Each structure stands twice: as structure tokens, then as C-alpha cells.
mmCIF file of C-alpha atoms in Angstrom:
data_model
loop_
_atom_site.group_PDB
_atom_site.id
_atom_site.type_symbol
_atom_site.label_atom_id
_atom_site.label_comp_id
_atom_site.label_asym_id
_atom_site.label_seq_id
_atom_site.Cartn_x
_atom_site.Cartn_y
_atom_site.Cartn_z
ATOM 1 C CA UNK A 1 0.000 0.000 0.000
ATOM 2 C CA UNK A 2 0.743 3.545 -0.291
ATOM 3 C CA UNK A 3 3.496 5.164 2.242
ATOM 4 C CA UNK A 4 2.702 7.825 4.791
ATOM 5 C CA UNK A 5 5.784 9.524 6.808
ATOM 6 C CA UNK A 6 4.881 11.117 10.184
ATOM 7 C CA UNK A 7 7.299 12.433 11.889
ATOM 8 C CA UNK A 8 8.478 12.979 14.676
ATOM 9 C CA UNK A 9 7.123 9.524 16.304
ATOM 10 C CA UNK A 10 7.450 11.210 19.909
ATOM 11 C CA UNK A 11 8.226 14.825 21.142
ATOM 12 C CA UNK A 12 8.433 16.434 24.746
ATOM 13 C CA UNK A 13 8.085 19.910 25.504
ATOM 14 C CA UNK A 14 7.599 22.727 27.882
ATOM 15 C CA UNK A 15 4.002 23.897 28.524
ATOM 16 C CA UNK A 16 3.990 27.363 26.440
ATOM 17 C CA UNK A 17 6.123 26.041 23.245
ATOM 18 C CA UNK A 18 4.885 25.582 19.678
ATOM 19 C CA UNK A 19 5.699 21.765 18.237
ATOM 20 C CA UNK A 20 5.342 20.998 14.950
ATOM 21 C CA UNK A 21 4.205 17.781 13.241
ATOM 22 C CA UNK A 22 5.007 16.638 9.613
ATOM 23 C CA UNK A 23 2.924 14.140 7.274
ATOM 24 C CA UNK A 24 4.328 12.848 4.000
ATOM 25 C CA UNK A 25 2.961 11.157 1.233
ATOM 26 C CA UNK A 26 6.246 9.298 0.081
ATOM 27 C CA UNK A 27 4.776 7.463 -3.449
ATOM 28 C CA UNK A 28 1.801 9.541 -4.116
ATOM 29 C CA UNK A 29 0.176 13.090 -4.563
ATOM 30 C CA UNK A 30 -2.274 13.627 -1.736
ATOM 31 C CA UNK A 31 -4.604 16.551 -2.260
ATOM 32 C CA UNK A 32 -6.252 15.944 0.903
ATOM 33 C CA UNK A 33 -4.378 14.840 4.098
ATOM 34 C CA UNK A 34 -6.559 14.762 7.482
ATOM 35 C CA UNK A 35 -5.349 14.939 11.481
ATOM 36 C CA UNK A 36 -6.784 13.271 14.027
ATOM 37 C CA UNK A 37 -6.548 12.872 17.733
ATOM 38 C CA UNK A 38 -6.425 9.679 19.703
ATOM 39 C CA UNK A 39 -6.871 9.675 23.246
ATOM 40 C CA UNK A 40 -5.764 5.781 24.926
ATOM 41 C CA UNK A 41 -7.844 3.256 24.534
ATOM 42 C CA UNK A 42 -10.443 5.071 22.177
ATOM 43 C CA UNK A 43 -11.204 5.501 18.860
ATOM 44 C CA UNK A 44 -9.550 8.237 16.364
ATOM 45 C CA UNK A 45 -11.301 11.562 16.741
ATOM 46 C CA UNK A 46 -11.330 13.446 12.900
ATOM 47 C CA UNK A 47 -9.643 17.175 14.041
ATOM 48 C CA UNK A 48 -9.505 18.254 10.463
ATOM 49 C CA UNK A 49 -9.232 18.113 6.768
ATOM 50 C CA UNK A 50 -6.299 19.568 5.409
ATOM 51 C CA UNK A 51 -6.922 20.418 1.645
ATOM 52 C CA UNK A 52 -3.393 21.456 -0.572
ATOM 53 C CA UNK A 53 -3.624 25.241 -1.622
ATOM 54 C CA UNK A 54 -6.548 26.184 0.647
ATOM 55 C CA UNK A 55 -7.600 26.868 3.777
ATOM 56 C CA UNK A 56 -8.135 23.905 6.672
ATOM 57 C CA UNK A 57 -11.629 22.799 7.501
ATOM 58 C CA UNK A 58 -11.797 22.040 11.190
ATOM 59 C CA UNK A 59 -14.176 20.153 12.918
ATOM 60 C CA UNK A 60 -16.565 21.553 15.731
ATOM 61 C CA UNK A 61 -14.945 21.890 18.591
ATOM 62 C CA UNK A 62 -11.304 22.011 17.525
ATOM 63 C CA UNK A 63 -9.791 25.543 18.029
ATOM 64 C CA UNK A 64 -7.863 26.478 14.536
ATOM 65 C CA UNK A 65 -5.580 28.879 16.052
ATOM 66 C CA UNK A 66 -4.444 26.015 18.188
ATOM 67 C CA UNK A 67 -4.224 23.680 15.710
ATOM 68 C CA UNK A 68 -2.651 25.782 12.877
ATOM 69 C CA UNK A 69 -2.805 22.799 9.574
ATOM 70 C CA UNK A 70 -0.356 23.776 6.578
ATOM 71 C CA UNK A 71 -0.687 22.177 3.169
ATOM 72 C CA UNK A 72 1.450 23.691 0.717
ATOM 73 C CA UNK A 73 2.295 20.909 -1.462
ATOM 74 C CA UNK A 74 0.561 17.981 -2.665
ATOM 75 C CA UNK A 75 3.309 15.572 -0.667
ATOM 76 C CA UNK A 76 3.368 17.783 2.538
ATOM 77 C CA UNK A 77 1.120 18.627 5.431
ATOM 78 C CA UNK A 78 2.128 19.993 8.639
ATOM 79 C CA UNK A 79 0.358 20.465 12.204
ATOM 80 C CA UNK A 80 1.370 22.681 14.450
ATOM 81 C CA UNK A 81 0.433 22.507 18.263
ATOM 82 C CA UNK A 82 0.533 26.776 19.486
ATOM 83 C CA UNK A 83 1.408 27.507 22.912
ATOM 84 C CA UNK A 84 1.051 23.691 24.194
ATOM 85 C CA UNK A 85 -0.400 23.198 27.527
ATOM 86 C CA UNK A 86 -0.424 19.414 29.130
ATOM 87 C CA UNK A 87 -4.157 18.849 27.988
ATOM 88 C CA UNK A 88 -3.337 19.210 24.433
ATOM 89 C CA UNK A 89 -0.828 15.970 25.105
ATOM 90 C CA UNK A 90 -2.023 13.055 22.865
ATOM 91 C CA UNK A 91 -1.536 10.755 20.194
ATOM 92 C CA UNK A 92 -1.631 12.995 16.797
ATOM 93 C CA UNK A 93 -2.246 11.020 13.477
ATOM 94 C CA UNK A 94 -2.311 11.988 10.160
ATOM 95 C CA UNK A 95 -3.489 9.841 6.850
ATOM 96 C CA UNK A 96 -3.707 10.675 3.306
ATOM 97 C CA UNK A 97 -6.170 10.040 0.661
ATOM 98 C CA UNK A 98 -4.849 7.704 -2.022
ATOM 99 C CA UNK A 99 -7.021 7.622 -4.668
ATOM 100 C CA UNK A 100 -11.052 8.144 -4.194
ATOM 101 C CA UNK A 101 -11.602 7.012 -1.338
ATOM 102 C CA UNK A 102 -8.929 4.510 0.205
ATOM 103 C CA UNK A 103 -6.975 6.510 3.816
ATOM 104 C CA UNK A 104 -3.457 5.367 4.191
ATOM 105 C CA UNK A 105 -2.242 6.923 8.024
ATOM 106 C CA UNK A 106 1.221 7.843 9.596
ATOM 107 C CA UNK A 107 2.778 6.381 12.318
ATOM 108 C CA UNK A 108 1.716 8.963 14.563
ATOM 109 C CA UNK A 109 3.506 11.203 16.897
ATOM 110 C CA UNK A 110 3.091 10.757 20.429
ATOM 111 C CA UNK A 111 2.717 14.341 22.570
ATOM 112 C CA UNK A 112 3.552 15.254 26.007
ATOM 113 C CA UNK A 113 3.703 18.533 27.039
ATOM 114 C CA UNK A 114 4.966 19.159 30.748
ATOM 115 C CA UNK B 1 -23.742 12.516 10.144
ATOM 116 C CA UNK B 2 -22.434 9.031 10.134
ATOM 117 C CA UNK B 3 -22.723 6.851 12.990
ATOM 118 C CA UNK B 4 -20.534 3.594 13.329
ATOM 119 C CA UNK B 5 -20.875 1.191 16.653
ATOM 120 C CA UNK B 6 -18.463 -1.613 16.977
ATOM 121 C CA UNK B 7 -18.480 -4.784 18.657
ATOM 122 C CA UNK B 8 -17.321 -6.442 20.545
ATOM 123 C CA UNK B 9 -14.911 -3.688 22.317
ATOM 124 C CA UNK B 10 -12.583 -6.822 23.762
ATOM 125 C CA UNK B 11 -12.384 -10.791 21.869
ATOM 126 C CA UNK B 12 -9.754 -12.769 23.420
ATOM 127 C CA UNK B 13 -9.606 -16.072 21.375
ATOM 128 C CA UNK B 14 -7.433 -19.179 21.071
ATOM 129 C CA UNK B 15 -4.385 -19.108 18.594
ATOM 130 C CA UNK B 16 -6.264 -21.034 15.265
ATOM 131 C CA UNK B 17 -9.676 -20.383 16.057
ATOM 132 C CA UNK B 18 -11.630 -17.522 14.490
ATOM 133 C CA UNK B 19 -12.231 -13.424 15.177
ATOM 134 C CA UNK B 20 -15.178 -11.933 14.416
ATOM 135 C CA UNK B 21 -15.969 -8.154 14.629
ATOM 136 C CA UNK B 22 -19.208 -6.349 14.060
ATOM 137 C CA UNK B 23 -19.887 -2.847 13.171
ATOM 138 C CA UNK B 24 -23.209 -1.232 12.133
ATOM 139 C CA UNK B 25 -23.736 2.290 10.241
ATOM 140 C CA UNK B 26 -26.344 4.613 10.252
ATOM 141 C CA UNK B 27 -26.027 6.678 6.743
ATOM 142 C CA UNK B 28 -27.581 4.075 4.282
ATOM 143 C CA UNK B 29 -25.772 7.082 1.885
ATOM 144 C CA UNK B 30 -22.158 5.201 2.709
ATOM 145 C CA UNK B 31 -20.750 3.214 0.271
ATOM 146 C CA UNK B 32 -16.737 2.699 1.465
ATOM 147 C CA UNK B 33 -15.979 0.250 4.351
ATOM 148 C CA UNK B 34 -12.501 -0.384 5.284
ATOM 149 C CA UNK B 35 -11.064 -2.097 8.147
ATOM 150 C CA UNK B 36 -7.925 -0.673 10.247
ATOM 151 C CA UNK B 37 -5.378 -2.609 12.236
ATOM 152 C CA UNK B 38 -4.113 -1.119 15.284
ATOM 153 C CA UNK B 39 -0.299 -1.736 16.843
ATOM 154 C CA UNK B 40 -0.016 -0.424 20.399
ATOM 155 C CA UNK B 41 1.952 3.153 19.812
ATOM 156 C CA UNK B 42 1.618 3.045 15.819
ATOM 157 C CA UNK B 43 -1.101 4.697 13.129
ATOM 158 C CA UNK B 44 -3.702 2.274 12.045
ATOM 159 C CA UNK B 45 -3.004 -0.051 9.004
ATOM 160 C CA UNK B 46 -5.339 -0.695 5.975
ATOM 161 C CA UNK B 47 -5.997 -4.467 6.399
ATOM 162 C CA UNK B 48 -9.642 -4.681 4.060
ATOM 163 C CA UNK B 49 -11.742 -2.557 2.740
ATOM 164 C CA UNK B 50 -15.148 -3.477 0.724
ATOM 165 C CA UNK B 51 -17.780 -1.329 -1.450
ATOM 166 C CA UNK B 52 -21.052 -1.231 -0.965
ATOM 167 C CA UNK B 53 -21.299 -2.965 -4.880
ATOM 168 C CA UNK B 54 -19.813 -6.097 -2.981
ATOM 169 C CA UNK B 55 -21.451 -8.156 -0.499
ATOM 170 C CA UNK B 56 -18.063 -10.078 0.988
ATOM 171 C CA UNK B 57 -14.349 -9.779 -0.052
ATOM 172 C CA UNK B 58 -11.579 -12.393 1.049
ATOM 173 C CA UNK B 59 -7.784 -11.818 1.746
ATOM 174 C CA UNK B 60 -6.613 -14.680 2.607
ATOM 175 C CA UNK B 61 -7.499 -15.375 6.416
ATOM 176 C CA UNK B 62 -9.062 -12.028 6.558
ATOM 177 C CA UNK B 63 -12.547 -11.817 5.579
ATOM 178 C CA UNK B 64 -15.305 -8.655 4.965
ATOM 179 C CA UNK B 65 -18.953 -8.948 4.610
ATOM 180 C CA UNK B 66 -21.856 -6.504 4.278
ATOM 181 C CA UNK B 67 -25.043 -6.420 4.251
ATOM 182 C CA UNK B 68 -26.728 -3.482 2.644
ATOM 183 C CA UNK B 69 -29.719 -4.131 3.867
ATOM 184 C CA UNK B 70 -29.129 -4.226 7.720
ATOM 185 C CA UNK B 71 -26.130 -1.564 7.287
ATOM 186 C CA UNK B 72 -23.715 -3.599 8.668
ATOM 187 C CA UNK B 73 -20.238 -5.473 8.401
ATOM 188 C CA UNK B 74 -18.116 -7.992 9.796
ATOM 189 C CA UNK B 75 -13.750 -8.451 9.696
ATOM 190 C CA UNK B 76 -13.563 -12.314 9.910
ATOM 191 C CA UNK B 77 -10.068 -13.573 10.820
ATOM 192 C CA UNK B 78 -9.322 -17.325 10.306
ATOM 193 C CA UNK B 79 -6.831 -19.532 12.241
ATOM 194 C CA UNK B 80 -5.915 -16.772 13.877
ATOM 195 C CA UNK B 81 -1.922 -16.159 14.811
ATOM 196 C CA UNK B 82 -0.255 -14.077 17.871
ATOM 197 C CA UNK B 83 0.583 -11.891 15.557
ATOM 198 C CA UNK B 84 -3.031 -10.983 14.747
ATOM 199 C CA UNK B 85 -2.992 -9.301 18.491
ATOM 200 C CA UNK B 86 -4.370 -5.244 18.280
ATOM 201 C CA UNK B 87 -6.590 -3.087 18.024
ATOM 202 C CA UNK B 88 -8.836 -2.986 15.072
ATOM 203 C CA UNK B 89 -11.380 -0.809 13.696
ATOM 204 C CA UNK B 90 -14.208 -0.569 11.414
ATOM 205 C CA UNK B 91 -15.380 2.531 9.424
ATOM 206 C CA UNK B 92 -17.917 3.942 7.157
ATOM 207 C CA UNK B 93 -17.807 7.090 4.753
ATOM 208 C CA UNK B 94 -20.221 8.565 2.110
ATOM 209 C CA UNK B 95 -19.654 9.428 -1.273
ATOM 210 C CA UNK B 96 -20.174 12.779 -0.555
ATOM 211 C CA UNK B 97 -17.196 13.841 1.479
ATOM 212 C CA UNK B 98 -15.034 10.395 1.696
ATOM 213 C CA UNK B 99 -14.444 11.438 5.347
ATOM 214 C CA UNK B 100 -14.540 8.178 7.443
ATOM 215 C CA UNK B 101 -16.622 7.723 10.947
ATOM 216 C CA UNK B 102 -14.643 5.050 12.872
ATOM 217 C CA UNK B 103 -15.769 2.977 15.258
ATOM 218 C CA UNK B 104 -14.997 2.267 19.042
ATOM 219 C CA UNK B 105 -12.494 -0.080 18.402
ATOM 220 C CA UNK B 106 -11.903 -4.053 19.374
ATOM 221 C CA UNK B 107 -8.911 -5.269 21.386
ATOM 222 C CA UNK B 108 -8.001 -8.478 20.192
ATOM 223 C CA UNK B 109 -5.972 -10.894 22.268
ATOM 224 C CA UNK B 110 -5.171 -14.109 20.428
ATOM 225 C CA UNK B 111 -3.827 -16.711 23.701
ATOM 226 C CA UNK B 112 -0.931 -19.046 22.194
#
């Protein structure tokens, strides 16, 4: 199957710092790339769809000047975490759509923010 | 919007018998169903998927059917292995967004 990068896999920081999250499509063009959020032991929650060239559409709920989603290029998406405070520690995920509808996902990047 | 339940939300099973997981959807509208498997600390791997055109798809000892009808689907996994130990989750999306409603998850435990 197709090839999603995620990186980093883990990051620690200090409550009040910016962290940045990176999601490649290694073998194919993604136009749309999505982030979600994964709490333990539950289910993947859908924090928005990240569309190349345009603007993010977030989900209800999720703050957008938190979660500030970058798509410049149709390999590249990015998610940055602003001003990180120890609730906003999770399990981040990203996936890409290759082809119509088929989701291919990252590895994920495990937060913590002290 | 799309609702997908999943059962059950733990199977433990004996290595070489069978795993089966139900899910039901709400938006008769969704025609995409793929199945994800889970790794403790990874991102969730295609394993099946099936189209609503298709009542059951087989991949060797994994296994998808659906019924239209009832809106739901089942992940059948044969003689299963250690290996086959995770998380896995079913998940539903429309042809009108392709965005996909997961559900709960199962945690499956296969004893050697």
C-alpha cells in the first residue's frame, strides 16, 4: 500500500512552546491529508481536513488557532500545536487520501507537554 | 452525520480459532468500508476494505462482509496467529465527502 511519513514519532516539551508535526505522502500526490486525535484506549477523533492550496476545515470543537494545519504541497502537510499546555498531550495522526476514497495513516507522533 | 458502533470492544480467542468483529452504520448514503489494524503506539493499518457494490471480499485469512440491507459489516479472521494481536477498527464514509466515521475499536488478544 501507499506510504505515509509522520514524523516525529514522539516529542516532549515545555508547557507554552509551539511543536510541529510533519505528514508525508512518500509514493503519491495527496490533495487531501486529514489529522486526528487519539486519546488511549479510544477511537480516532477526525480534528480536520487539510486540503493542498486552501484553507483547513476544522471540525466543531477544535480551536484552529491552536491547531494551525499547513498544506502547501501535494506531498506535505504539517500540524502545528501553538502555545502547548499538558491537555493538548495526545496521540496525533495523520493519513492521506490515495485515490477516491482509500486513507493510508502515519505512524503517529506521540505528545507530552509538561 | 455518520454513525458507526463496533463490537465487541474486547475478543480474546485461542491461537487457530476464528475473530469476528461487528460494526453497524447509520447513513444508508455510505458506500466505502474499510477495516484498520491497530499496533499499540503506531497509526492504524489498511488491512480490508469493501464497497457497498460487494457483499463479501476475502484476503486470505481475513474476511469482509456486508449487508446493505441491515447496514452492517463484519472483519472475519481465520486460524488466527499471535501476531493478529491489536486493536482494530471498522469505518464507514459517504460518497459525498469520503471522510470516514470510525468505530470504538476491538482489542483483540489471540492466547498461544
Amino acid at each position: 500500500g501507499a506510504v505515509v511519513s509522520q514524523h516525529p514519532s514522539w516529542v516532549i516539551c515545555k508547557s507554552g512552546t509551539s511543536v510541529k508535526i510533519e505528514c508525508r505522502s512518500l509514493d503519491f500526490q495527496a490533495t487531501t491529508m486529514f489529522w486526528y486525535r487519539q486519546f488511549p484506549k479510544q477511537s480516532l477523533m477526525l480534528m480536520a481536513t487539510s486540503n493542498e492550496g486552501s484553507k483547513a476545515t476544522y471540525e466543531q470543537g477544535v480551536e484552529k488557532d491552536k491547531f494551525l494545519i499547513n498544506h502547501a504541497s501535494l506531498t506535505l502537510s504539517t500540524l502545528t500545536v501553538t502555545s502547548a499546555h499538558p491537555e493538548d498531550s495526545s496521540f496525533y495522526i495523520c493519513s492521506a487520501r490515495g485515490g477516491l476514497e482509500k486513507l493510508f495513516f502515519g505512524s503517529g507522533t506521540q505528545l507530552s507537554v509538561l | 452525520g455518520e454513525n458507526v458502533e463496533q463490537h465487541p470492544s474486547t475478543l480474546s480467542v485461542q491461537e487457530g480459532d476464528s475473530a469476528v468483529i461487528k460494526c453497524t452504520y447509520s447513513d444508508s448514503a455510505s458506500n466505502y468500508f474499510p477495516w484498520y489494524k491497530q499496533e499499540l503506539g503506531k497509526g492504524p493499518q489498511l488491512i480490508i476494505d469493501i464497497r457497498s457494490n460487494v457483499g463479501e471480499k476475502k484476503d486470505q485469512r481475513i474476511a469482509v462482509t456486508l449487508n446493505k440491507t441491515a447496514k452492517h459489516f463484519s472483519l472475519h479472521i481465520t486460524e488466527t496467529q499471535p501476531e493478529d494481536s491489536a486493536v482494530y477498527f471498522c469505518a464507514a464514509s459517504s460518497p459525498d465527502d469520503y471522510k470516514l466515521s470510525f468505530g470504538a475499536g476491538t482489542t483483540v488478544t489471540v492466547r498461544a
